[in-house]
Amino acid sequence: MAGADTFYVTTPIYYVNDSPHVGHAYTTVACDALARFWRLDGRETYFLTGTDEHGQKVEKAAQLAGTDPQSFTDNVSGRFRDLAALLHVANDDFIRTTEERHKAGVQALWQRLVDKGEIYLGSYAGWYAVRDEAFYAESELIDGKAPSGAPVEWVAEPSYFFRLSAWGDRLLAFYADNPGFILPPSRRNEVVRFVEGGLQDLSVSRTSFSWGVPVPGDPDHVVYVWLDALANYITALGYPDEAGDRYRTFWPADLHVVGKDILRFHAVFWPAFLMAASLPTPKRVFAHGWWTIEGQKMSKSLGNVIDPRSLIEEYGIDAVRYFLLREVPFGNDGDFSKRAMVGRLNSDLANDYGNLCQRVLSMIGRNCGGEVPMPGAFTDEDRALLDRAHGLLGIVRAEIENQALNRALEAIFEVVGLANRYVDAQAPWTLRKTDSARMATVLYVLAETIRHLAVLTQPVMPDASAKILDLLAQPDDARGFASLGASGQALGPGTALPPPAPIFPRYVETDGAA
Ligand code: MSP
């Protein structure tokens, strides 16, 4: 069973009715940073993303596009796959719910729930919101719409039901026994209150359309798209082959990252389905917030939907990844504005981190023969900075254990700030004329600090960090977290370094506007 030396993280699988936008990019990049972190920390990691291709919403989108659902989903799914590559995301798998491996797994899960008496045939009459792919009780509607604002339609059809009502107490006991199952804590409270309010049995099949996984033994029904979709987290691991390597190594998942709008499906339905099927439940569901654009909700009608491709072209992939993960506490809502993006790029990256690397590496290039300098005895100031660099992994790890990506970056950038102040205080450019041995020590301390910073920024900024580590002549096998700390693989004096090059160019407005 999955343990402390493995890490399985998932994004939601994205609906293919829509093109990829910055909200999708956000979840994927956050998961990628977490997966990269644990991989570098020595855990065997599996990072899954993919596309959710069934259901009425996708069927309607295909009709609207004048094509059949399969070619439609092939096309849009490909765009999500391309987006992952564009974002420099290192996912281990990409699942599509139209794949055979997935459909077979969904049917096996369904059959298991039937065999356990958890699914029965009845008929459904009530409200359905295609946009949310969710059923709503009359009492939940607000001004005739779903609480999310989605339009609802009346549905009356035969349906299979999952006995969700029987799982309320067991879910509450599960949340109480596993206080870290839902994060952030405010979201956890919302879910607990919802379950305390009482659960209805859940309609888990539909007959009024056919774009879905056929119900085993009753092909007039297709499996409700959320039961189908949630199962991706285990079908990608080879379920129903519970004895298979991948499933045994990685299930239960360490972390499902989801947007706040789909928390209920992950924190209520999913553990109930799993418990009912006697399968282990995931360890954590983390709900992140939503991005607005320049203060406004992102929407097609407002025409302000941001294509991640254009952001990357404008600011570069590392700056975009940094901005998304640094700007907003993970779990909160945030606003994407050009001003904030340029501010982060120019101040944190160009002025602080980039400039630190640039001035230290170019001084070494000019004054130390392009080699890692040989340090002398360390002063208290030297030790103070090195101690902070050596202690950083422990601090960052503790933040990442709680998915606090922004706080992890804050801790790293605090050391960037300290290192810049140390350069100013030690003034190696003056030492060059007065005490070149001391200059060598100062530059060594700085290079070693920069090495720590670059190793630790790899999860968020893989490309820029790799460039810095290249400039420090670090071989690939010396870039993991085992290389960090007082007992790590410190820079070897005398190692030849390549000519320095700038890492984070300042963003300069090309159209002349501020
Ligand atoms: N298909 C379902 C998920 C099934 S998982 C078993 C789905 N897909 S989605 O494409 O509509 O949304 C995917 C994710 O994108 C959700 O986590 C959602 O919260 C996120 N976002 C959509 N718009 C967003 C923003 N504006 N900001 C941040 N995240 C946003 O739901």
Coordinates of C-alpha atoms and ligand atoms in Angstrom, one line a residue:
M1 CA 0.0 0.0 0.0
A2 CA 1.1 3.5 -0.8
G3 CA 3.3 4.9 2.0
A4 CA 5.6 7.7 3.1
D5 CA 8.1 7.0 0.3
T6 CA 5.6 7.4 -2.5
F7 CA 3.4 10.3 -3.6
Y8 CA 0.4 10.2 -5.9
V9 CA -1.1 13.5 -6.9
T10 CA -4.0 14.3 -9.3
T11 CA -5.6 17.2 -11.0
P12 CA -9.3 17.2 -11.7
I13 CA -9.8 15.8 -15.2
Y14 CA -10.9 18.7 -17.4
Y15 CA -14.2 18.9 -19.3
V16 CA -13.5 19.0 -23.0
N17 CA -16.4 21.3 -23.7
D18 CA -14.2 24.3 -23.2
S19 CA -10.7 25.3 -24.3
P20 CA -7.9 25.3 -21.7
H21 CA -7.7 28.6 -19.8
V22 CA -5.7 30.0 -16.9
G23 CA -7.9 28.3 -14.3
H24 CA -7.0 24.9 -15.7
A25 CA -3.3 25.9 -16.0
Y26 CA -3.3 26.9 -12.3
T27 CA -4.4 23.5 -11.0
T28 CA -2.0 21.6 -13.3
V29 CA 1.0 23.8 -12.4
A30 CA 0.3 23.6 -8.7
C31 CA 0.2 19.8 -8.9
D32 CA 3.3 19.7 -11.0
A33 CA 5.2 21.8 -8.5
L34 CA 4.1 19.5 -5.7
A35 CA 5.0 16.4 -7.7
R36 CA 8.4 17.8 -8.6
F37 CA 9.1 18.7 -5.0
W38 CA 8.5 15.2 -3.7
R39 CA 10.3 13.6 -6.6
L40 CA 13.4 15.7 -5.8
D41 CA 12.9 14.8 -2.2
G42 CA 13.3 11.1 -3.0
R43 CA 9.7 9.9 -3.1
E44 CA 8.5 7.7 -5.9
T45 CA 5.9 10.0 -7.5
Y46 CA 3.0 9.5 -9.8
F47 CA 1.3 12.6 -11.2
L48 CA -1.9 12.2 -13.1
T49 CA -3.9 14.6 -15.2
G50 CA -6.4 14.1 -18.0
T51 CA -9.7 14.9 -19.6
D52 CA -13.4 14.2 -18.6
E53 CA -15.0 13.4 -21.9
H54 CA -18.5 12.0 -21.2
G55 CA -21.8 13.6 -20.2
Q56 CA -24.4 15.8 -21.5
K57 CA -22.3 18.9 -21.5
V58 CA -19.7 17.5 -23.8
E59 CA -22.3 15.8 -26.0
K60 CA -24.0 19.2 -26.4
A61 CA -20.8 21.0 -27.1
A62 CA -20.0 18.4 -29.9
Q63 CA -23.5 18.9 -31.4
L64 CA -22.9 22.6 -31.4
A65 CA -19.6 22.2 -33.1
G66 CA -21.4 20.1 -35.7
T67 CA -19.3 17.0 -35.1
D68 CA -19.6 13.6 -33.4
P69 CA -18.6 13.4 -29.7
Q70 CA -15.6 11.1 -30.3
S71 CA -13.8 13.4 -32.8
F72 CA -14.8 16.4 -30.8
T73 CA -13.2 15.0 -27.6
D74 CA -10.2 13.7 -29.5
N75 CA -9.5 17.2 -30.6
V76 CA -10.1 19.1 -27.4
S77 CA -8.4 16.5 -25.2
G78 CA -5.3 16.9 -27.5
R79 CA -5.3 20.6 -26.6
F80 CA -5.2 19.9 -22.9
R81 CA -2.4 17.5 -23.5
D82 CA -0.5 20.2 -25.4
L83 CA -1.2 22.6 -22.6
A84 CA 0.5 20.3 -20.1
A85 CA 3.6 20.2 -22.3
L86 CA 3.5 24.0 -22.8
L87 CA 3.4 24.6 -19.1
H88 CA 6.5 22.4 -18.7
V89 CA 4.4 20.0 -16.6
A90 CA 6.0 16.6 -16.0
N91 CA 2.9 14.4 -15.6
D92 CA 3.4 10.6 -15.5
D93 CA 0.1 9.8 -17.1
F94 CA -2.7 11.5 -19.0
I95 CA -6.1 9.7 -18.7
R96 CA -9.1 10.1 -21.0
T97 CA -12.4 8.8 -19.8
T98 CA -13.1 7.6 -23.3
E99 CA -10.2 5.1 -23.1
E100 CA -11.0 1.4 -22.8
R101 CA -8.8 1.1 -19.6
H102 CA -11.0 3.7 -18.0
K103 CA -14.4 2.4 -19.2
A104 CA -13.6 -1.1 -18.0
G105 CA -12.6 0.2 -14.6
V106 CA -15.8 2.2 -14.2
Q107 CA -17.9 -0.8 -15.1
A108 CA -16.0 -2.9 -12.6
L109 CA -16.5 -0.3 -9.9
W110 CA -20.2 -0.1 -10.7
Q111 CA -20.6 -3.9 -10.6
R112 CA -18.9 -4.0 -7.2
L113 CA -21.3 -1.4 -5.8
V114 CA -24.2 -3.4 -7.2
D115 CA -22.8 -6.6 -5.7
K116 CA -22.6 -4.9 -2.3
G117 CA -26.2 -3.8 -2.5
E118 CA -25.2 -0.1 -2.7
I119 CA -26.9 0.6 -6.1
Y120 CA -30.7 0.1 -6.8
L121 CA -33.0 0.9 -9.6
G122 CA -35.6 3.6 -9.1
S123 CA -36.7 6.7 -11.0
Y124 CA -35.5 10.2 -10.7
A125 CA -37.6 13.3 -11.0
G126 CA -35.9 16.6 -10.2
W127 CA -33.6 19.4 -11.3
Y128 CA -30.4 18.9 -13.2
A129 CA -27.8 21.5 -14.2
V130 CA -25.9 20.4 -17.3
R131 CA -23.2 23.0 -16.7
D132 CA -22.4 21.5 -13.3
E133 CA -23.4 18.0 -14.3
A134 CA -25.2 18.0 -10.9
F135 CA -28.6 17.2 -9.5
Y136 CA -30.3 19.8 -7.2
A137 CA -33.2 19.6 -4.8
E138 CA -36.0 22.2 -5.2
S139 CA -34.9 23.7 -1.9
E140 CA -31.4 24.3 -3.1
L141 CA -32.5 26.4 -6.1
I142 CA -31.9 30.2 -5.9
D143 CA -34.2 32.2 -8.2
G144 CA -34.9 29.1 -10.3
K145 CA -31.2 28.4 -10.8
A146 CA -28.5 26.1 -9.3
P147 CA -26.5 27.7 -6.4
S148 CA -23.7 28.0 -8.9
G149 CA -25.9 30.2 -11.1
A150 CA -26.2 27.4 -13.8
P151 CA -29.6 27.0 -15.5
V152 CA -31.4 23.8 -14.4
E153 CA -33.8 21.6 -16.3
W154 CA -36.5 19.2 -15.1
V155 CA -35.5 15.6 -15.5
A156 CA -37.8 12.6 -15.0
E157 CA -36.5 9.3 -16.0
P158 CA -35.7 5.8 -14.7
S159 CA -32.4 5.9 -12.8
Y160 CA -30.1 3.8 -10.7
F161 CA -29.4 5.3 -7.3
F162 CA -26.4 5.0 -5.0
R163 CA -27.4 4.7 -1.3
L164 CA -25.6 7.9 -0.3
S165 CA -28.1 8.6 2.5
A166 CA -26.8 5.6 4.4
W167 CA -23.2 7.0 4.4
G168 CA -23.7 10.3 6.2
D169 CA -22.7 9.2 9.7
R170 CA -19.8 7.1 8.4
L171 CA -18.6 10.1 6.4
L172 CA -18.8 12.4 9.5
A173 CA -16.8 9.8 11.5
F174 CA -14.3 9.6 8.7
Y175 CA -13.8 13.4 8.6
A176 CA -13.4 13.4 12.4
D177 CA -10.8 10.6 12.3
N178 CA -9.0 12.3 9.5
P179 CA -8.8 16.0 10.2
G180 CA -6.4 16.5 7.4
F181 CA -8.6 14.9 4.7
I182 CA -10.1 18.2 3.6
L183 CA -8.0 21.4 3.4
P184 CA -8.1 24.3 3.9
P185 CA -10.0 24.0 7.2
S186 CA -12.7 26.5 6.3
R187 CA -13.6 24.3 3.3
R188 CA -13.7 21.3 5.6
N189 CA -16.2 23.0 7.9
E190 CA -18.4 23.7 4.9
V191 CA -18.4 20.0 3.8
V192 CA -19.1 18.8 7.4
R193 CA -22.1 21.2 7.6
F194 CA -23.4 19.9 4.3
V195 CA -23.2 16.3 5.4
E196 CA -24.7 17.0 8.8
G197 CA -27.6 18.5 7.0
G198 CA -28.5 15.0 5.7
L199 CA -27.7 13.3 2.4
Q200 CA -30.2 12.0 -0.2
D201 CA -29.6 8.9 -2.3
L202 CA -27.7 10.0 -5.5
S203 CA -28.9 9.3 -9.0
V204 CA -26.0 7.6 -10.7
S205 CA -27.3 6.8 -14.2
R206 CA -29.1 8.6 -17.0
T207 CA -31.2 7.4 -19.9
S208 CA -31.9 10.6 -21.8
F209 CA -28.6 10.7 -23.7
S210 CA -26.1 8.1 -24.6
W211 CA -22.6 9.7 -24.5
G212 CA -21.2 7.8 -21.5
V213 CA -20.1 4.5 -20.1
P214 CA -23.0 1.9 -20.5
V215 CA -24.3 0.5 -17.2
P216 CA -23.3 -3.2 -17.1
G217 CA -26.3 -5.3 -17.9
D218 CA -28.6 -2.3 -18.7
P219 CA -27.2 -0.4 -21.7
D220 CA -30.2 1.9 -21.8
H221 CA -28.5 3.7 -19.0
V222 CA -25.1 5.5 -19.0
V223 CA -23.1 5.9 -15.8
Y224 CA -23.6 9.4 -14.2
V225 CA -20.6 11.5 -15.4
W226 CA -19.3 12.2 -11.9
L227 CA -19.1 8.5 -10.9
D228 CA -17.5 7.9 -14.2
A229 CA -15.0 10.8 -13.8
L230 CA -14.0 10.3 -10.2
A231 CA -13.1 6.7 -11.0
N232 CA -10.3 8.0 -13.2
Y233 CA -8.1 8.3 -10.1
I234 CA -8.1 4.5 -9.7
T235 CA -8.6 3.4 -13.3
A236 CA -5.3 5.2 -14.3
L237 CA -3.6 3.0 -11.7
G238 CA -5.0 -0.1 -13.4
Y239 CA -8.1 -0.7 -11.3
P240 CA -9.8 -3.2 -11.2
D241 CA -6.4 -5.0 -11.1
E242 CA -5.9 -4.3 -7.4
A243 CA -3.0 -6.7 -7.3
G244 CA -1.2 -4.7 -10.1
D245 CA 2.0 -2.8 -9.3
R246 CA 0.8 0.6 -10.0
Y247 CA -2.4 0.3 -8.0
R248 CA -0.5 -1.3 -5.1
T249 CA 2.2 1.3 -5.1
F250 CA 0.1 4.4 -5.4
W251 CA -3.4 3.9 -4.0
P252 CA -4.7 5.5 -1.9
A253 CA -3.8 8.8 -3.4
D254 CA -1.9 11.3 -1.3
L255 CA -3.6 14.3 -2.8
H256 CA -6.4 15.3 -5.0
V257 CA -6.1 19.0 -5.9
V258 CA -9.5 20.5 -7.0
G259 CA -11.1 23.8 -7.4
K260 CA -13.5 24.9 -4.6
D261 CA -16.5 24.4 -6.9
I262 CA -16.0 20.7 -7.2
L263 CA -15.0 19.9 -3.6
R264 CA -18.3 18.3 -2.7
F265 CA -17.9 15.7 -5.4
H266 CA -14.5 14.8 -4.1
A267 CA -15.0 15.1 -0.4
V268 CA -18.5 13.6 -0.1
F269 CA -19.4 11.4 -3.1
W270 CA -15.9 10.0 -3.8
P271 CA -15.1 8.7 -0.3
A272 CA -18.6 7.4 0.0
F273 CA -18.3 5.4 -3.3
L274 CA -14.9 4.1 -2.2
M275 CA -16.0 3.1 1.3
A276 CA -19.1 1.4 -0.2
A277 CA -16.9 -0.5 -2.5
S278 CA -14.5 -1.4 0.4
L279 CA -11.7 0.4 -1.3
P280 CA -9.2 2.7 0.6
T281 CA -10.0 6.4 0.6
P282 CA -7.6 9.1 -0.5
K283 CA -5.5 10.9 2.1
R284 CA -6.3 14.4 1.2
V285 CA -8.5 16.7 -1.0
F286 CA -7.2 20.2 -1.2
A287 CA -9.6 22.9 -2.6
H288 CA -7.9 25.9 -4.2
G289 CA -9.7 29.2 -5.0
W290 CA -10.7 30.8 -8.2
W291 CA -8.9 33.4 -10.3
T292 CA -10.6 36.5 -11.5
I293 CA -9.1 38.6 -14.3
E294 CA -8.4 42.3 -13.6
G295 CA -11.1 42.1 -10.9
Q296 CA -13.7 40.4 -13.0
K297 CA -15.0 36.9 -13.3
M298 CA -13.5 35.1 -16.2
S299 CA -16.2 34.4 -18.8
K300 CA -16.6 33.9 -22.5
S301 CA -19.3 36.6 -22.7
L302 CA -17.0 39.2 -21.1
G303 CA -14.3 38.1 -23.6
N304 CA -11.7 38.1 -20.8
V305 CA -10.8 34.4 -20.8
I306 CA -7.0 34.1 -20.7
D307 CA -5.4 31.5 -22.9
P308 CA -2.3 30.3 -21.0
R309 CA -0.4 30.2 -24.3
S310 CA -0.5 34.0 -24.6
L311 CA 0.7 34.5 -21.0
I312 CA 3.6 32.2 -21.6
E313 CA 4.5 34.1 -24.8
E314 CA 4.3 37.4 -23.0
Y315 CA 6.1 36.6 -19.7
G316 CA 7.9 33.3 -20.1
I317 CA 6.8 30.0 -18.5
D318 CA 8.8 30.3 -15.3
A319 CA 7.5 33.7 -14.5
V320 CA 3.9 32.6 -15.1
R321 CA 4.3 29.5 -12.9
Y322 CA 6.0 31.6 -10.2
F323 CA 3.3 34.3 -10.3
L324 CA 0.4 31.8 -10.1
L325 CA 1.9 30.0 -7.1
R326 CA 3.4 33.0 -5.3
E327 CA 0.7 35.7 -5.7
V328 CA -2.1 34.0 -3.8
P329 CA -2.1 31.8 -0.7
F330 CA -3.0 28.4 -2.0
G331 CA -6.7 27.9 -1.1
N332 CA -7.7 31.6 -1.5
D333 CA -9.2 33.3 -4.5
G334 CA -6.9 35.6 -6.4
D335 CA -6.9 38.2 -9.1
F336 CA -4.8 38.1 -12.2
S337 CA -3.8 41.5 -13.3
K338 CA -1.1 42.6 -15.7
R339 CA 0.2 45.0 -13.1
A340 CA 0.7 42.3 -10.4
M341 CA 2.2 39.9 -12.9
V342 CA 4.8 42.5 -14.2
G343 CA 5.5 43.6 -10.6
R344 CA 6.4 40.1 -9.5
L345 CA 8.4 39.4 -12.6
N346 CA 10.4 42.6 -12.3
S347 CA 10.8 42.8 -8.6
D348 CA 11.0 39.2 -7.2
L349 CA 12.5 37.6 -10.2
A350 CA 14.6 40.2 -12.2
N351 CA 15.7 42.5 -9.4
D352 CA 16.0 40.1 -6.5
Y353 CA 16.7 36.5 -7.6
G354 CA 18.0 37.2 -11.1
N355 CA 20.2 40.0 -10.0
L356 CA 21.7 38.0 -7.1
C357 CA 22.7 35.3 -9.5
Q358 CA 23.9 37.7 -12.2
R359 CA 26.2 39.8 -9.9
V360 CA 27.7 36.8 -8.1
L361 CA 28.3 34.7 -11.1
S362 CA 29.7 37.5 -13.1
M363 CA 32.1 38.5 -10.3
I364 CA 33.2 34.9 -10.1
G365 CA 33.7 34.9 -13.9
R366 CA 35.7 38.0 -13.9
N367 CA 37.7 37.7 -10.7
C368 CA 38.1 34.0 -9.9
G369 CA 39.2 32.7 -13.2
G370 CA 35.7 31.3 -14.0
E371 CA 36.1 28.7 -11.3
V372 CA 34.3 28.0 -8.0
P373 CA 36.5 30.0 -5.6
M374 CA 38.4 28.5 -2.7
P375 CA 37.0 29.7 0.6
G376 CA 39.0 30.5 3.7
A377 CA 37.7 30.4 7.3
F378 CA 34.1 31.4 7.6
T379 CA 33.1 34.5 9.7
D380 CA 29.9 34.7 11.7
E381 CA 28.2 36.5 8.9
D382 CA 29.2 33.7 6.4
R383 CA 27.9 31.0 8.7
A384 CA 24.7 32.9 9.4
L385 CA 23.8 33.0 5.7
L386 CA 25.0 29.4 5.0
D387 CA 22.9 28.2 8.0
R388 CA 19.8 29.8 6.6
A389 CA 20.5 28.2 3.2
H390 CA 21.1 24.8 4.8
G391 CA 17.9 25.1 6.9
L392 CA 15.7 26.1 4.0
L393 CA 14.7 22.6 2.9
G394 CA 13.2 21.7 6.3
I395 CA 11.1 24.9 6.3
V396 CA 10.0 24.5 2.7
R397 CA 9.2 20.8 3.2
A398 CA 6.9 21.6 6.2
E399 CA 5.0 24.2 4.0
I400 CA 4.7 21.8 1.1
E401 CA 3.3 19.1 3.4
N402 CA 0.4 21.4 3.8
Q403 CA 0.4 22.5 0.1
A404 CA 1.3 26.0 1.2
L405 CA 3.2 26.7 -2.0
N406 CA 3.1 30.5 -1.6
R407 CA 4.6 30.2 1.9
A408 CA 7.3 27.9 0.6
L409 CA 8.2 30.5 -2.0
E410 CA 8.2 33.2 0.6
A411 CA 10.7 31.3 2.7
I412 CA 12.9 30.8 -0.3
F413 CA 12.7 34.4 -1.3
E414 CA 13.5 35.5 2.3
V415 CA 16.9 33.9 1.8
V416 CA 17.2 35.6 -1.6
G417 CA 16.8 38.9 0.2
L418 CA 19.3 37.9 2.9
A419 CA 21.8 37.0 0.3
N420 CA 21.4 40.3 -1.5
R421 CA 21.9 42.2 1.8
Y422 CA 25.0 40.1 2.5
V423 CA 26.5 41.0 -0.9
D424 CA 25.9 44.7 -0.2
A425 CA 27.3 44.4 3.3
Q426 CA 30.4 42.4 2.3
A427 CA 31.0 44.4 -0.8
P428 CA 33.2 41.9 -2.7
W429 CA 33.9 44.5 -5.4
T430 CA 35.9 46.4 -2.7
L431 CA 37.5 43.2 -1.3
R432 CA 38.8 42.6 -4.8
K433 CA 41.3 45.4 -4.3
T434 CA 42.0 45.0 -0.6
D435 CA 41.6 41.3 0.3
S436 CA 41.2 38.8 -2.5
A437 CA 41.2 35.8 -0.3
R438 CA 38.3 37.2 1.7
M439 CA 36.5 38.1 -1.6
A440 CA 36.9 34.4 -2.6
T441 CA 35.3 33.3 0.6
V442 CA 32.4 35.7 0.2
L443 CA 31.8 34.6 -3.4
Y444 CA 31.9 31.0 -2.3
V445 CA 29.3 31.5 0.4
L446 CA 27.1 33.3 -2.1
A447 CA 27.5 30.6 -4.8
E448 CA 26.7 27.9 -2.3
T449 CA 23.6 29.8 -1.2
I450 CA 22.5 30.3 -4.8
R451 CA 22.9 26.6 -5.3
H452 CA 20.5 25.9 -2.5
L453 CA 18.1 28.4 -3.8
A454 CA 18.2 27.0 -7.4
V455 CA 17.8 23.4 -6.2
L456 CA 14.7 24.5 -4.2
T457 CA 13.1 26.6 -6.9
Q458 CA 13.2 23.7 -9.4
P459 CA 9.6 22.5 -8.6
V460 CA 8.1 25.9 -9.3
M461 CA 10.6 27.2 -12.0
P462 CA 12.1 24.2 -13.6
D463 CA 13.7 25.9 -16.5
A464 CA 15.3 28.9 -14.9
S465 CA 16.5 26.8 -12.0
A466 CA 18.1 24.4 -14.4
K467 CA 19.9 27.3 -16.1
I468 CA 21.3 28.5 -12.7
L469 CA 22.4 25.0 -11.8
D470 CA 24.1 24.7 -15.3
L471 CA 25.9 28.0 -14.6
L472 CA 27.1 26.4 -11.3
A473 CA 28.2 23.3 -13.3
Q474 CA 26.0 21.0 -11.2
P475 CA 25.6 17.5 -12.8
D476 CA 22.1 16.1 -13.1
D477 CA 22.6 13.7 -10.3
A478 CA 23.5 16.5 -7.9
R479 CA 20.2 18.4 -8.2
G480 CA 18.0 16.4 -5.8
F481 CA 17.3 17.6 -2.3
A482 CA 19.9 15.0 -1.0
S483 CA 22.5 17.5 -2.2
L484 CA 21.3 20.2 0.2
G485 CA 22.3 21.1 3.8
A486 CA 25.5 21.1 5.8
S487 CA 26.1 17.4 5.0
G488 CA 25.1 17.8 1.3
Q489 CA 27.3 18.0 -1.8
A490 CA 28.7 21.5 -1.4
L491 CA 30.3 23.2 -4.4
G492 CA 33.8 21.9 -5.2
P493 CA 36.3 24.7 -5.2
G494 CA 38.2 24.8 -8.5
T495 CA 35.3 23.5 -10.5
A496 CA 35.2 25.3 -13.9
L497 CA 32.1 27.3 -14.5
P498 CA 30.5 28.3 -17.9
P499 CA 30.4 31.9 -18.8
P500 CA 27.6 33.7 -16.8
A501 CA 24.3 34.5 -18.6
P502 CA 21.3 36.5 -17.4
I503 CA 18.4 34.4 -16.0
F504 CA 15.4 36.6 -15.6
P505 CA 15.3 39.5 -18.0
R506 CA 13.2 42.5 -16.9
Y507 CA 9.8 42.8 -18.5
V508 CA 9.8 45.9 -20.7
E509 CA 6.6 47.1 -22.1
T510 CA 6.8 47.0 -25.9
D511 CA 3.9 49.2 -26.8
G512 CA 5.2 52.1 -24.7
A513 CA 2.3 51.9 -22.2
A514 CA 3.2 51.9 -18.5
Ligands
MSP1 N1 -14.6 17.5 -15.1 C1 -14.8 18.1 -13.9 C2 -13.8 17.5 -12.9 C3 -13.8 16.1 -12.7 S1 -12.6 15.5 -11.6 C4 -13.0 13.9 -11.4 C5 -14.6 19.6 -13.9 N2 -13.9 20.1 -15.0 S2 -13.6 21.6 -15.4 O1 -12.9 21.6 -16.6 O2 -14.9 22.3 -15.4 O3 -12.9 22.3 -14.2 C6 -11.6 21.8 -13.8 C7 -11.0 22.6 -12.8 O4 -10.7 23.9 -13.2 C8 -11.8 22.7 -11.5 O5 -11.0 22.4 -10.4 C9 -12.1 24.2 -11.4 O6 -12.2 24.7 -10.1 C10 -10.9 24.8 -12.2 N3 -11.2 26.2 -12.6 C11 -12.1 26.5 -13.6 N4 -12.1 27.9 -13.6 C12 -11.2 28.4 -12.7 C13 -10.8 29.7 -12.3 N5 -11.3 30.8 -12.9 N6 -9.8 29.8 -11.4 C14 -9.3 28.7 -10.8 N7 -9.7 27.4 -11.2 C15 -10.7 27.3 -12.0 O7 -15.0 20.3 -13.1

